[in-house]
Coordinates of C-alpha atoms in Angstrom, one line a residue:
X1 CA 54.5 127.4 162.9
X2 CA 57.1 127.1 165.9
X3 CA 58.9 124.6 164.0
X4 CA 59.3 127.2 161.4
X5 CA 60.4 130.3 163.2
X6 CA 62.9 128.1 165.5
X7 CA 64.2 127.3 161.5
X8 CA 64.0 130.5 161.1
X9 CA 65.9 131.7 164.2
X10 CA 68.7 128.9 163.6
X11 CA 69.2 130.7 159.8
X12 CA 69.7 134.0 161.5
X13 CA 72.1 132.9 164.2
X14 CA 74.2 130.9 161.3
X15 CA 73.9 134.3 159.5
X16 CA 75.4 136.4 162.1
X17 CA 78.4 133.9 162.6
X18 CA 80.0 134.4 159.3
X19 CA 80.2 137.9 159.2
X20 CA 80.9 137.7 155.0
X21 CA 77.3 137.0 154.6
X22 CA 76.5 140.7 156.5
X23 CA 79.1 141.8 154.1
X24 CA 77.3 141.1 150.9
X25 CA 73.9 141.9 152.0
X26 CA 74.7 144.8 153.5
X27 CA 77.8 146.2 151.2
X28 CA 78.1 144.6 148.5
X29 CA 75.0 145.5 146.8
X30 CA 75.8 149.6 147.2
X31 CA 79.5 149.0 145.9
X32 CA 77.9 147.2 142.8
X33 CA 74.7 150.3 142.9
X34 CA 77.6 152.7 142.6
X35 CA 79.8 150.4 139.9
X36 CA 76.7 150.0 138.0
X37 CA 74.7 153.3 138.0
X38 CA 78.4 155.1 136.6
X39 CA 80.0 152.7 134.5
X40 CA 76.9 151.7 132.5
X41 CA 76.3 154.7 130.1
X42 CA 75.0 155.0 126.4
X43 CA 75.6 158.3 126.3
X44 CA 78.2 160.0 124.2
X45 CA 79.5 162.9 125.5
X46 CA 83.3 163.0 124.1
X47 CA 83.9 162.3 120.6
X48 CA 87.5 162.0 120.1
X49 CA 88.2 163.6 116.6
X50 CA 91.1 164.1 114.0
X51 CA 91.1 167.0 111.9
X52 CA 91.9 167.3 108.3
X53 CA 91.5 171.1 107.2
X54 CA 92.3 171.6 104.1
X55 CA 91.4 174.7 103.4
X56 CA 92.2 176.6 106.2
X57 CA 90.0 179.4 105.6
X58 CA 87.9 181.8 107.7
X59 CA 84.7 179.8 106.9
X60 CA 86.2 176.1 107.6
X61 CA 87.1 177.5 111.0
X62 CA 83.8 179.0 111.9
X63 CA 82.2 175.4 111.0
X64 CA 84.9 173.4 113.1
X65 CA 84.2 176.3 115.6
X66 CA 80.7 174.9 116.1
X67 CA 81.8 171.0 116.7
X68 CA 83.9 172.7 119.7
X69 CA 81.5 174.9 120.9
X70 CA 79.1 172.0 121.3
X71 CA 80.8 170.3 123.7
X72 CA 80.6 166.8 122.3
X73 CA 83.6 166.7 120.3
X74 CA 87.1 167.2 121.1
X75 CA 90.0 167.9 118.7
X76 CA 92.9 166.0 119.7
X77 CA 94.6 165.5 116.3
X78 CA 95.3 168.2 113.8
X79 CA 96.6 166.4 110.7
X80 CA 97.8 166.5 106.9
X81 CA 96.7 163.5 105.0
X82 CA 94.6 160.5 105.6
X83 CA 97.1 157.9 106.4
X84 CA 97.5 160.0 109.7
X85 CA 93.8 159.2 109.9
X86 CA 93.8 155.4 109.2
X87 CA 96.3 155.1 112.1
X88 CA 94.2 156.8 114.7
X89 CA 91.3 155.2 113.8
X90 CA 93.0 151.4 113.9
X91 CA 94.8 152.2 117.1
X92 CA 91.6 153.3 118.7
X93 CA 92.4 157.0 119.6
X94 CA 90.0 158.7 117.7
X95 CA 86.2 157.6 117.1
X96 CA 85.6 160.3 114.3
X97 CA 87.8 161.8 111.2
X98 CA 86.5 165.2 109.9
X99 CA 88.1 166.5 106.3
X100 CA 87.2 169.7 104.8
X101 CA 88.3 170.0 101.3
X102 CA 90.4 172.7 100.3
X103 CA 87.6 174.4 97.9
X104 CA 85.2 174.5 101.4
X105 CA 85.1 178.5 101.2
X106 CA 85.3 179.0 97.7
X107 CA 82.4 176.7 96.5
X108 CA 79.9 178.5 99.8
X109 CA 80.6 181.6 98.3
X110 CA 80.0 180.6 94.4
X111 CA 76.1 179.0 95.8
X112 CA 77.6 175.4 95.1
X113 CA 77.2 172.3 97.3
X114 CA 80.3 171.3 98.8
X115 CA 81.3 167.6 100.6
X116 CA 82.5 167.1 103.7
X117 CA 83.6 163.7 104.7
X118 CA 83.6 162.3 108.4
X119 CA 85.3 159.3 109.0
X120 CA 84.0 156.9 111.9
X121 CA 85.1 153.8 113.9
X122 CA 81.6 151.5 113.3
X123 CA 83.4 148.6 115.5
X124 CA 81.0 150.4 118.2
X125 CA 78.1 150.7 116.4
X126 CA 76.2 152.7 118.9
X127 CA 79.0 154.8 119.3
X128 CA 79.5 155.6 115.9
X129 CA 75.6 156.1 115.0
X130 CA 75.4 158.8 118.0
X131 CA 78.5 160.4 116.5
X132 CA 76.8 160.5 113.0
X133 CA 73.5 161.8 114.3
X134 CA 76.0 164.8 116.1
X135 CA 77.8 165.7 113.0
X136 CA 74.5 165.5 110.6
X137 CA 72.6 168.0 113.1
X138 CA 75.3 170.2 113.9
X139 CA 76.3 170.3 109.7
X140 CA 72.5 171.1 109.1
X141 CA 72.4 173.8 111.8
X142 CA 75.3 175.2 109.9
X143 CA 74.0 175.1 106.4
X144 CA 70.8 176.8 107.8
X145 CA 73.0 179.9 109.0
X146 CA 74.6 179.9 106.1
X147 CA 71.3 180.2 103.5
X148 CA 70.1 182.7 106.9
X149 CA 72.7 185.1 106.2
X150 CA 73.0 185.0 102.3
X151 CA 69.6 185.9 101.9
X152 CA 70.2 188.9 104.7
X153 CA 73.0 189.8 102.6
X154 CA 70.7 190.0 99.6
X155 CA 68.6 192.4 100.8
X156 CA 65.9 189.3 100.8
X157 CA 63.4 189.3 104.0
X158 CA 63.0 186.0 105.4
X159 CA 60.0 185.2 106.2
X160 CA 59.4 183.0 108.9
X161 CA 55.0 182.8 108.4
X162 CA 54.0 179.5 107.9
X163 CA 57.0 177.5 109.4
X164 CA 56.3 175.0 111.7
X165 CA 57.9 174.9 114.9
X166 CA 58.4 172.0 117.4
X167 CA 58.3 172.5 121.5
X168 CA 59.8 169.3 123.0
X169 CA 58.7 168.0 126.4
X170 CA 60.6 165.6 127.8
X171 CA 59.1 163.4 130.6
X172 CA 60.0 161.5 133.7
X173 CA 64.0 161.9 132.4
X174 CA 64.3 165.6 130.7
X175 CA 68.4 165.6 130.9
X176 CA 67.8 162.3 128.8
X177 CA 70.8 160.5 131.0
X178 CA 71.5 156.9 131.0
X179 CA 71.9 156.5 134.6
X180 CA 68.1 157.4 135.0
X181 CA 66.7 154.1 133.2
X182 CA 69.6 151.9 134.3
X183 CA 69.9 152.6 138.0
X184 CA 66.1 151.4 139.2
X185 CA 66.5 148.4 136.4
X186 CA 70.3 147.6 139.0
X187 CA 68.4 147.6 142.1
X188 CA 66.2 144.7 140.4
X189 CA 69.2 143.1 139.2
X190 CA 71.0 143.1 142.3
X191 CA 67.9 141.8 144.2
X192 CA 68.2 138.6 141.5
X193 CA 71.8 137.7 142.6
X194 CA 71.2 138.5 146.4
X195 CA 68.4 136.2 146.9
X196 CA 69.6 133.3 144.3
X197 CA 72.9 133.2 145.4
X198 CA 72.5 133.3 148.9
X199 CA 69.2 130.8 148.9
X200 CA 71.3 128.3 146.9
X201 CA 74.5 128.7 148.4
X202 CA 72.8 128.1 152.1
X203 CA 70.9 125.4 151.4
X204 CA 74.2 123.7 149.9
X205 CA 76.2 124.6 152.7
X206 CA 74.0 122.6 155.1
X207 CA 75.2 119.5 153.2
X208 CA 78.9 120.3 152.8
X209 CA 79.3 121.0 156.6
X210 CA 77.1 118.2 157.6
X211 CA 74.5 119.5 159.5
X212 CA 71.6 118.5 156.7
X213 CA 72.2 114.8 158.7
X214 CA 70.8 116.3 161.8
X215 CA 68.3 118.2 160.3
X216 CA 67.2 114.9 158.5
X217 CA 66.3 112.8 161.9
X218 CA 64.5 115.9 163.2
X219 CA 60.4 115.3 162.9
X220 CA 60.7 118.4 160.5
X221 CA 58.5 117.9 157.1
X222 CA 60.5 119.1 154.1
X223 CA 57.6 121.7 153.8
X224 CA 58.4 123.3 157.0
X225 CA 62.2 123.2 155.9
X226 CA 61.9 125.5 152.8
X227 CA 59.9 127.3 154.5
X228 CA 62.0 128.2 157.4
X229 CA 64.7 128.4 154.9
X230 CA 63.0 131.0 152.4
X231 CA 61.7 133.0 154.9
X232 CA 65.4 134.1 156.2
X233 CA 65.8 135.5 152.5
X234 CA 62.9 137.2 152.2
X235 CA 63.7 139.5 154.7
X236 CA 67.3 139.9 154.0
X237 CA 66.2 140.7 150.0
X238 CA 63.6 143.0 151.8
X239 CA 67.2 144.5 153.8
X240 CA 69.0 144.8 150.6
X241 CA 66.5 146.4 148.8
X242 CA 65.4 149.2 151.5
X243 CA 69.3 149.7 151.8
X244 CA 69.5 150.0 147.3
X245 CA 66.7 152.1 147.0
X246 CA 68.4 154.8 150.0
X247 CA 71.9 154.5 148.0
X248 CA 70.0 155.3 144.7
X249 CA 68.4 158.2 146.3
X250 CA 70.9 159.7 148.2
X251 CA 74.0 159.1 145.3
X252 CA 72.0 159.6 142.4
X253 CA 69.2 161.7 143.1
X254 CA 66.7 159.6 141.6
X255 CA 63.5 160.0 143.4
X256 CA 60.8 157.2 143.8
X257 CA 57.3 158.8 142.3
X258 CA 55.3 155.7 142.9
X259 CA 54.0 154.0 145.7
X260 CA 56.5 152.6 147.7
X261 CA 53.9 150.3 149.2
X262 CA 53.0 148.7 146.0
X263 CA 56.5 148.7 145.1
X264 CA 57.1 146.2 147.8
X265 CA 54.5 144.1 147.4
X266 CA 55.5 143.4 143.9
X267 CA 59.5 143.1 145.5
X268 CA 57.7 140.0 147.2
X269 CA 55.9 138.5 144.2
X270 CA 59.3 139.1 142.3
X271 CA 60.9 137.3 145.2
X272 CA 59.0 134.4 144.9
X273 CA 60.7 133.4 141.4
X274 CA 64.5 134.4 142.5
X275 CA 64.0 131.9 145.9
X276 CA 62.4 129.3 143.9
X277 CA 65.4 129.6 141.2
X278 CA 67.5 129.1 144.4
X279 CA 65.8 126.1 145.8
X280 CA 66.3 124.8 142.3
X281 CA 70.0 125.4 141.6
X282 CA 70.4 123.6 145.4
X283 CA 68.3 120.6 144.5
X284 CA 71.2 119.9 141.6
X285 CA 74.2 121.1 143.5
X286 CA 76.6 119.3 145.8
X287 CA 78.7 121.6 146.5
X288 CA 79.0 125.7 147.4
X289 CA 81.4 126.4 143.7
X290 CA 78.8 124.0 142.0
X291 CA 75.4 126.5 143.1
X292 CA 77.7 129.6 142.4
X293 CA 78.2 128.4 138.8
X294 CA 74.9 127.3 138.3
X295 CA 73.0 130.5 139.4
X296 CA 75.1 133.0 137.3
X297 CA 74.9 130.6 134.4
X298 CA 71.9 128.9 134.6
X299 CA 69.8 131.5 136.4
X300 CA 71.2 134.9 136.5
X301 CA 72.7 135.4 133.1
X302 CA 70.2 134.3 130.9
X303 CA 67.6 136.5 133.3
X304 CA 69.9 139.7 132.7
X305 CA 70.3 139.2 128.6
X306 CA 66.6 138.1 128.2
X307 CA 65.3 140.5 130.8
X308 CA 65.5 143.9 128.4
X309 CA 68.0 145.3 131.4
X310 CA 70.8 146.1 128.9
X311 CA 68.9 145.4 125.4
X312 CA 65.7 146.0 124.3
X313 CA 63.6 143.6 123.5
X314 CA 62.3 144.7 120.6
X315 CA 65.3 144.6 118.8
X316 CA 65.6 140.6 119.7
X317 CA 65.1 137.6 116.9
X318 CA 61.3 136.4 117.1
X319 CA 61.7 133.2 118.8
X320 CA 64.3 134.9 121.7
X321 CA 61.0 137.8 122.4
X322 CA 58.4 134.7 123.3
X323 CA 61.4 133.3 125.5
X324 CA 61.1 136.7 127.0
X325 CA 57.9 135.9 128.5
X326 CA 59.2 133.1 130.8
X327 CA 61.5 135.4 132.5
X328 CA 60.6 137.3 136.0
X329 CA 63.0 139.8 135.4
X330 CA 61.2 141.2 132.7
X331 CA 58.1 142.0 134.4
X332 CA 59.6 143.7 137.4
X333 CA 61.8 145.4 135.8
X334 CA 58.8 147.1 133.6
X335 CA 57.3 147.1 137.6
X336 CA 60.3 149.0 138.7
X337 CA 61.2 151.7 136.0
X338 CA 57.4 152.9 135.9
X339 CA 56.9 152.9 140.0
X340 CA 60.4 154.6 140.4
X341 CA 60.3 156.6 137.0
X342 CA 56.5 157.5 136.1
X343 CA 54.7 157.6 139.3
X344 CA 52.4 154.6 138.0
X345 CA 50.9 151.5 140.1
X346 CA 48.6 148.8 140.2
X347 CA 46.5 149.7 137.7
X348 CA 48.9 150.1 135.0
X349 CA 50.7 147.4 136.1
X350 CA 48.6 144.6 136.9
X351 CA 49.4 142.5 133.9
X352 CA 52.6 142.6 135.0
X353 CA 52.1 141.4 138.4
X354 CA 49.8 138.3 137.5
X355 CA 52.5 137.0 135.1
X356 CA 55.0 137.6 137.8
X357 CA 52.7 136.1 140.3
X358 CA 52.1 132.6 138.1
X359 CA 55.6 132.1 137.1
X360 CA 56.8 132.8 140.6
X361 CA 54.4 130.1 142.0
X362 CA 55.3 127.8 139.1
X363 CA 59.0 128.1 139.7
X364 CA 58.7 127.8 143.5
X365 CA 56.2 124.7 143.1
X366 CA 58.9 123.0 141.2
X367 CA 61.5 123.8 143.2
X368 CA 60.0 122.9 146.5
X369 CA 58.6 119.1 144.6
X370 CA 62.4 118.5 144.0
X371 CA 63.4 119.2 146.7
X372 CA 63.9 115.9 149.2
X373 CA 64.7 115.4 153.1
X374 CA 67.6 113.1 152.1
X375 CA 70.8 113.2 151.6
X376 CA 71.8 112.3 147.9

């Protein structure tokens, strides 16, 4: 155990001579909290739009009255034929083009159905399917008022007995905002990169700058050498994390329900994986640019696409859902959103934890059996 903590105490000291190490465990994961948390959004709250009124009448403006009103569409075009359209579209200025015929008035008036056409840029296809579902509701709302005041203006009573109506309740994120489900899925994420990178890029760096030759006729088992090594990361992921989870509180107001407690213990078992996928990426690397490349293609990538972080799962083929299963990030990330989000623990999550537990074992095991007092 002394043998250890002097490794241990040598990491440190290495540590707090290169000051760009205190740099990205320290700053570096906040400037990417903050990059993150803002620029990744699903939301769509500004639908560019060109305008093609034809009619011009009283009622055409009362229904391009209630796209504005809304505050989801903006009108930045006004214009007289669809060519005009076309152009903004294939340039990429507007997503959406709105054309009202020129009978829109007329035919509401004579009780007949009238068409109106909207126009939208699919090459974002969740961009364009939000901007559908915004012009089907808010044409619905407006065909509703419409039927509303016709049978007012009949002398009709409407009778509302017998209708059904719907009382949403929306829980754990009520303003429905992106930023709420992506921000505690970042802090897992950057946790990944801080501990691979820096667990491989150590360990390599011991053989570039040569002093892997004096740790090799040192009566040091290779045991007590990845453990001395791990350890160092383990509490600087600890660091990172403590200083992620202030950043996320304090910037974005997201509160942790849960237990912080368990939250950390499964932090440790999560670690366990990302220092093992480390070791691994150091075992086949000779140099510092070859365990960079390796853990953000071979390791951190792969995590982030197969991890449901940015795509559900669900929506995956088959055979890429059972890969699914095999990655760590998965798990705690399910660990993370429902401690952070929903309030919930170790009872709802212990499934979770096991799997991250037995992979994070497996991948460590592997790691530390390559892993050689030698120089190669």
């Amino acid at each position: 155990m002394n043998i250890i903590l002097k490794i241990v105490k040598k990491e440190f000291l290495q540590f707090s001579r290169d000051p760009k190490m205190f740099g990205i465990i320290l700053i570096a994961p906040v400037i990417q909290l903050i990059f993150f948390g803002y620029a990744v959004n699903f939301e769509v709250e500004n639908v560019h739009t060109a305008l093609l009124d034809r009619d011009k009448s009283e009622v055409s403006r009362g229904y391009i009255e209630d796209f504005q009103s809304s505050g989801y569409f903006d009108f930045d075009y006004y214009v007289e034929s669809y060519e005009e359209i076309d152009d903004l579209i294939n340039n990429g200025k507007v997503i959406l083009g709105l054309v009202i015929p020129a009978d829109f008035e007329k035919r509401i008036k004579r009780n007949e159905t009238v068409r109106v056409q909207a126009i939208f840029d699919g090459s974002d296809g969740n961009t364009g399917a939000i901007s559908a579902g915004y012009v089907s509701g808010l044409t619905n709302n407006f065909n509703r008022n419409i039927l509303l005041e016709r049978k007012e203006l009949s002398g009709q009573k409407v009778n509302m007995a017998g209708s059904v109506s719907s009382v949403s309740r929306i829980w754990y994120n009520p303003e429905l905002k992106t930023r709420f489900y992506m921000v505690p899925a970042i802090v897992g994420l950057l946790l990944m990169m801080v501990t691979i990178m820096l667990t491989s890029l150590a360990i390599v760096k011991e053989k570039e700058i040569g002093t892997m030759e004096q740790l090799i006729v040192t009566p040091i088992t290779p045991r007590q050498m990845i453990a001395g090594k791990l350890i160092p990361f383990v509490i600087l992921g600890f660091i990172s994390e403590i200083i992620i989870l202030t950043a996320m509180t304090l910037i974005f107001d997201i509160a942790i329900r849960g237990s912080i407690t368990f939250l950390f213990f499964a932090t440790l078992v999560y670690i366990l994986s990302t220092l093992g996928l480390g070791l691994f990426v150091s075992t086949i690397s000779k140099t510092q640019q070859q365990a960079m490349m390796l853990s953000i293609f071979v390791a951190m990538l792969p995590m982030v696409y197969l991890s449901g972080f940015a795509f559900p799962i669900e929506n995956m083929p088959e055979v890429l859902q059972y890969v699914t299963y095999l990655i760590p990030l998965r798990y705690f990330m399910t660990i993370i959103r429902g401690v952070i989000l929903k309030g919930t623990g170790l009872i709802e999550h212990w499934p979770d934890l096991l799997a991250l537990f037995v992979i994070g074992i497996s991948i460590l095991l592997f790691s530390s059996l390559r892993y050689r007092k030698r120089l190669e």
